[in-house]
PDB file of C-alpha atoms in Angstrom:
ATOM      1  CA  GLN O  14       1.736  51.146 -49.230  1.00 79.00           C
ATOM      2  CA  VAL O  15       3.304  48.222 -47.372  1.00 84.00           C
ATOM      3  CA  ARG O  16       5.422  48.634 -44.268  1.00 93.00           C
ATOM      4  CA  LEU O  17       7.788  45.806 -43.387  1.00 96.00           C
ATOM      5  CA  VAL O  18       9.576  45.429 -40.072  1.00 96.00           C
ATOM      6  CA  GLU O  19      12.178  42.714 -39.565  1.00 97.00           C
ATOM      7  CA  SER O  20      13.219  41.288 -36.213  1.00 97.00           C
ATOM      8  CA  GLY O  21      15.081  38.333 -34.775  1.00 98.00           C
ATOM      9  CA  GLY O  22      18.618  39.076 -35.827  1.00 97.00           C
ATOM     10  CA  GLY O  23      21.544  38.771 -33.458  1.00 97.00           C
ATOM     11  CA  LEU O  24      24.905  37.223 -32.718  1.00 98.00           C
ATOM     12  CA  VAL O  25      25.198  33.439 -32.619  1.00 98.00           C
ATOM     13  CA  GLN O  26      28.001  30.914 -32.894  1.00 98.00           C
ATOM     14  CA  ALA O  27      28.544  28.876 -36.008  1.00 98.00           C
ATOM     15  CA  GLY O  28      26.214  25.899 -36.058  1.00 98.00           C
ATOM     16  CA  GLY O  29      23.506  27.777 -34.217  1.00 98.00           C
ATOM     17  CA  SER O  30      20.055  28.877 -35.295  1.00 98.00           C
ATOM     18  CA  LEU O  31      18.041  32.054 -35.606  1.00 98.00           C
ATOM     19  CA  ARG O  32      14.515  32.798 -36.725  1.00 98.00           C
ATOM     20  CA  LEU O  33      13.871  36.065 -38.474  1.00 98.00           C
ATOM     21  CA  SER O  34      10.403  37.559 -38.629  1.00 98.00           C
ATOM     22  CA  CYS O  35       9.012  40.184 -40.978  1.00 97.00           C
ATOM     23  CA  ALA O  36       5.764  41.831 -39.940  1.00 96.00           C
ATOM     24  CA  ALA O  37       3.811  43.521 -42.715  1.00 94.00           C
ATOM     25  CA  SER O  38       1.179  46.211 -42.527  1.00 89.00           C
ATOM     26  CA  GLY O  39      -0.701  48.203 -45.094  1.00 79.00           C
ATOM     27  CA  ARG O  40      -1.923  46.559 -48.249  1.00 71.00           C
ATOM     28  CA  THR O  41      -3.314  43.049 -48.330  1.00 73.00           C
ATOM     29  CA  PHE O  42      -0.333  40.984 -47.302  1.00 79.00           C
ATOM     30  CA  ALA O  43      -1.800  37.658 -48.352  1.00 82.00           C
ATOM     31  CA  SER O  44      -1.752  38.513 -52.060  1.00 84.00           C
ATOM     32  CA  HIS O  45       1.990  39.251 -52.259  1.00 89.00           C
ATOM     33  CA  ALA O  46       4.969  37.051 -52.848  1.00 95.00           C
ATOM     34  CA  MET O  47       7.622  37.747 -50.234  1.00 96.00           C
ATOM     35  CA  GLY O  48      11.361  37.406 -50.256  1.00 98.00           C
ATOM     36  CA  TRP O  49      14.403  37.521 -48.024  1.00 98.00           C
ATOM     37  CA  PHE O  50      17.648  39.028 -49.223  1.00 98.00           C
ATOM     38  CA  ARG O  51      20.923  39.769 -47.509  1.00 98.00           C
ATOM     39  CA  GLN O  52      23.877  42.062 -47.920  1.00 98.00           C
ATOM     40  CA  ALA O  53      27.268  41.540 -46.365  1.00 97.00           C
ATOM     41  CA  PRO O  54      29.798  44.380 -46.003  1.00 92.00           C
ATOM     42  CA  GLU O  55      31.321  45.354 -49.338  1.00 94.00           C
ATOM     43  CA  LYS O  56      29.228  42.783 -51.175  1.00 96.00           C
ATOM     44  CA  GLU O  57      26.238  42.975 -53.471  1.00 97.00           C
ATOM     45  CA  ARG O  58      22.772  42.238 -52.142  1.00 97.00           C
ATOM     46  CA  GLU O  59      21.894  38.613 -52.757  1.00 98.00           C
ATOM     47  CA  PHE O  60      18.760  36.532 -52.855  1.00 98.00           C
ATOM     48  CA  VAL O  61      18.190  34.170 -49.951  1.00 98.00           C
ATOM     49  CA  ALA O  62      14.655  32.787 -50.160  1.00 98.00           C
ATOM     50  CA  ALA O  63      11.214  33.576 -51.556  1.00 98.00           C
ATOM     51  CA  ILE O  64       7.692  32.339 -50.986  1.00 97.00           C
ATOM     52  CA  ASN O  65       4.560  32.628 -53.083  1.00 96.00           C
ATOM     53  CA  TRP O  66       1.323  34.212 -51.910  1.00 93.00           C
ATOM     54  CA  ASN O  67      -0.059  31.209 -50.036  1.00 93.00           C
ATOM     55  CA  GLY O  68       3.180  29.554 -48.935  1.00 94.00           C
ATOM     56  CA  GLY O  69       2.787  26.632 -51.285  1.00 95.00           C
ATOM     57  CA  SER O  70       5.901  27.400 -53.306  1.00 97.00           C
ATOM     58  CA  THR O  71       9.301  28.269 -51.927  1.00 98.00           C
ATOM     59  CA  TYR O  72      12.631  29.035 -53.536  1.00 98.00           C
ATOM     60  CA  TYR O  73      16.127  29.154 -52.078  1.00 98.00           C
ATOM     61  CA  ALA O  74      19.608  30.232 -52.980  1.00 98.00           C
ATOM     62  CA  ASP O  75      21.922  27.257 -53.349  1.00 98.00           C
ATOM     63  CA  SER O  76      24.047  28.558 -50.481  1.00 97.00           C
ATOM     64  CA  VAL O  77      21.199  28.196 -47.974  1.00 98.00           C
ATOM     65  CA  LYS O  78      19.257  25.266 -49.376  1.00 98.00           C
ATOM     66  CA  GLY O  79      18.726  22.608 -46.741  1.00 98.00           C
ATOM     67  CA  ARG O  80      19.618  25.004 -43.903  1.00 98.00           C
ATOM     68  CA  PHE O  81      17.071  27.829 -44.214  1.00 98.00           C
ATOM     69  CA  THR O  82      13.284  27.599 -44.382  1.00 98.00           C
ATOM     70  CA  ILE O  83      10.923  30.383 -45.410  1.00 98.00           C
ATOM     71  CA  THR O  84       7.335  30.271 -44.237  1.00 98.00           C
ATOM     72  CA  ARG O  85       4.464  32.700 -43.883  1.00 97.00           C
ATOM     73  CA  ASP O  86       1.399  33.150 -41.743  1.00 96.00           C
ATOM     74  CA  ASN O  87      -1.082  35.265 -43.662  1.00 93.00           C
ATOM     75  CA  ALA O  88      -3.397  35.493 -40.655  1.00 93.00           C
ATOM     76  CA  LYS O  89      -0.564  37.244 -38.782  1.00 94.00           C
ATOM     77  CA  ASN O  90       0.755  39.182 -41.802  1.00 94.00           C
ATOM     78  CA  THR O  91       4.180  37.747 -41.075  1.00 96.00           C
ATOM     79  CA  VAL O  92       6.863  35.932 -43.021  1.00 97.00           C
ATOM     80  CA  TYR O  93       9.612  33.971 -41.302  1.00 98.00           C
ATOM     81  CA  LEU O  94      13.087  32.759 -42.113  1.00 98.00           C
ATOM     82  CA  GLN O  95      14.279  29.868 -39.987  1.00 98.00           C
ATOM     83  CA  MET O  96      18.043  29.639 -40.241  1.00 98.00           C
ATOM     84  CA  ASN O  97      19.826  26.525 -38.999  1.00 98.00           C
ATOM     85  CA  SER O  98      23.427  25.342 -39.158  1.00 98.00           C
ATOM     86  CA  LEU O  99      24.564  28.917 -39.483  1.00 98.00           C
ATOM     87  CA  LYS O 100      27.993  29.669 -40.890  1.00 98.00           C
ATOM     88  CA  PRO O 101      30.219  32.749 -40.598  1.00 97.00           C
ATOM     89  CA  GLU O 102      29.542  33.451 -44.275  1.00 97.00           C
ATOM     90  CA  ASP O 103      25.857  33.941 -43.423  1.00 98.00           C
ATOM     91  CA  THR O 104      26.814  37.154 -41.628  1.00 98.00           C
ATOM     92  CA  ALA O 105      24.916  40.019 -43.253  1.00 98.00           C
ATOM     93  CA  VAL O 106      22.053  42.430 -42.906  1.00 98.00           C
ATOM     94  CA  TYR O 107      18.895  40.530 -43.809  1.00 98.00           C
ATOM     95  CA  TYR O 108      16.018  42.287 -45.524  1.00 98.00           C
ATOM     96  CA  CYS O 109      12.509  41.155 -46.257  1.00 97.00           C
ATOM     97  CA  ALA O 110      10.685  42.462 -49.286  1.00 97.00           C
ATOM     98  CA  ALA O 111       7.213  42.423 -50.807  1.00 95.00           C
ATOM     99  CA  ASP O 112       6.515  41.924 -54.501  1.00 93.00           C
ATOM    100  CA  LEU O 113       3.328  43.567 -55.813  1.00 86.00           C
ATOM    101  CA  THR O 114       3.363  41.770 -59.149  1.00 85.00           C
ATOM    102  CA  TYR O 115       1.565  38.531 -59.820  1.00 81.00           C
ATOM    103  CA  ASN O 116       2.744  36.038 -62.379  1.00 83.00           C
ATOM    104  CA  GLY O 117       0.853  32.918 -61.521  1.00 87.00           C
ATOM    105  CA  PRO O 118      -0.070  30.938 -58.410  1.00 88.00           C
ATOM    106  CA  THR O 119       3.447  29.650 -57.736  1.00 90.00           C
ATOM    107  CA  TYR O 120       5.202  32.929 -58.483  1.00 92.00           C
ATOM    108  CA  ALA O 121       7.910  34.312 -56.228  1.00 95.00           C
ATOM    109  CA  SER O 122      10.792  36.187 -57.769  1.00 95.00           C
ATOM    110  CA  GLN O 123      14.455  35.653 -56.941  1.00 96.00           C
ATOM    111  CA  SER O 124      15.365  39.096 -58.291  1.00 95.00           C
ATOM    112  CA  GLY O 125      15.456  42.030 -55.956  1.00 95.00           C
ATOM    113  CA  ASP O 126      14.445  44.280 -58.833  1.00 95.00           C
ATOM    114  CA  ASP O 127      10.949  42.761 -58.766  1.00 95.00           C
ATOM    115  CA  TYR O 128      10.305  43.725 -55.141  1.00 95.00           C
ATOM    116  CA  THR O 129       8.647  47.032 -54.397  1.00 93.00           C
ATOM    117  CA  TYR O 130       8.730  47.335 -50.633  1.00 94.00           C
ATOM    118  CA  TRP O 131      11.655  46.633 -48.328  1.00 96.00           C
ATOM    119  CA  GLY O 132      12.164  46.507 -44.607  1.00 97.00           C
ATOM    120  CA  GLN O 133      14.927  48.302 -42.751  1.00 97.00           C
ATOM    121  CA  GLY O 134      16.958  45.140 -42.254  1.00 97.00           C
ATOM    122  CA  THR O 135      18.152  43.138 -39.274  1.00 98.00           C
ATOM    123  CA  GLN O 136      21.787  42.289 -38.553  1.00 98.00           C
ATOM    124  CA  VAL O 137      22.812  38.649 -38.352  1.00 98.00           C
ATOM    125  CA  THR O 138      26.339  37.939 -37.145  1.00 98.00           C
ATOM    126  CA  ILE O 139      27.769  34.442 -36.951  1.00 98.00           C
ATOM    127  CA  SER O 140      30.957  33.931 -34.986  1.00 97.00           C
ATOM    128  CA  SER O 141      33.376  31.123 -35.796  1.00 93.00           C
TER     129      SER O 141
END
């Protein structure tokens, strides 16, 4: 069992920054790929960013590439999402997720279907 707790969401103006954190407990965190997803009202959940088990490989949605950075600290069992140059269209509930599968040293899935454990989400609202 893995428990994930997100924090760091809030209300910021367009152009601002936020850093989301996802604290994990339970199974060995360091062996899992981790991902961030988001869901805006009346929209499908979408992939934001993913990171492999040791942080050496990262993947981003085109919409956030160059603005968001995913990192992890395995010693603290925490994954982060640094979000810069925020836009109103980034407004959503952000979820972190843990993937129990392993498909190679650089593996981190961009599909939510591959993730087993999910946090409760944190609201991010960007005002124009």
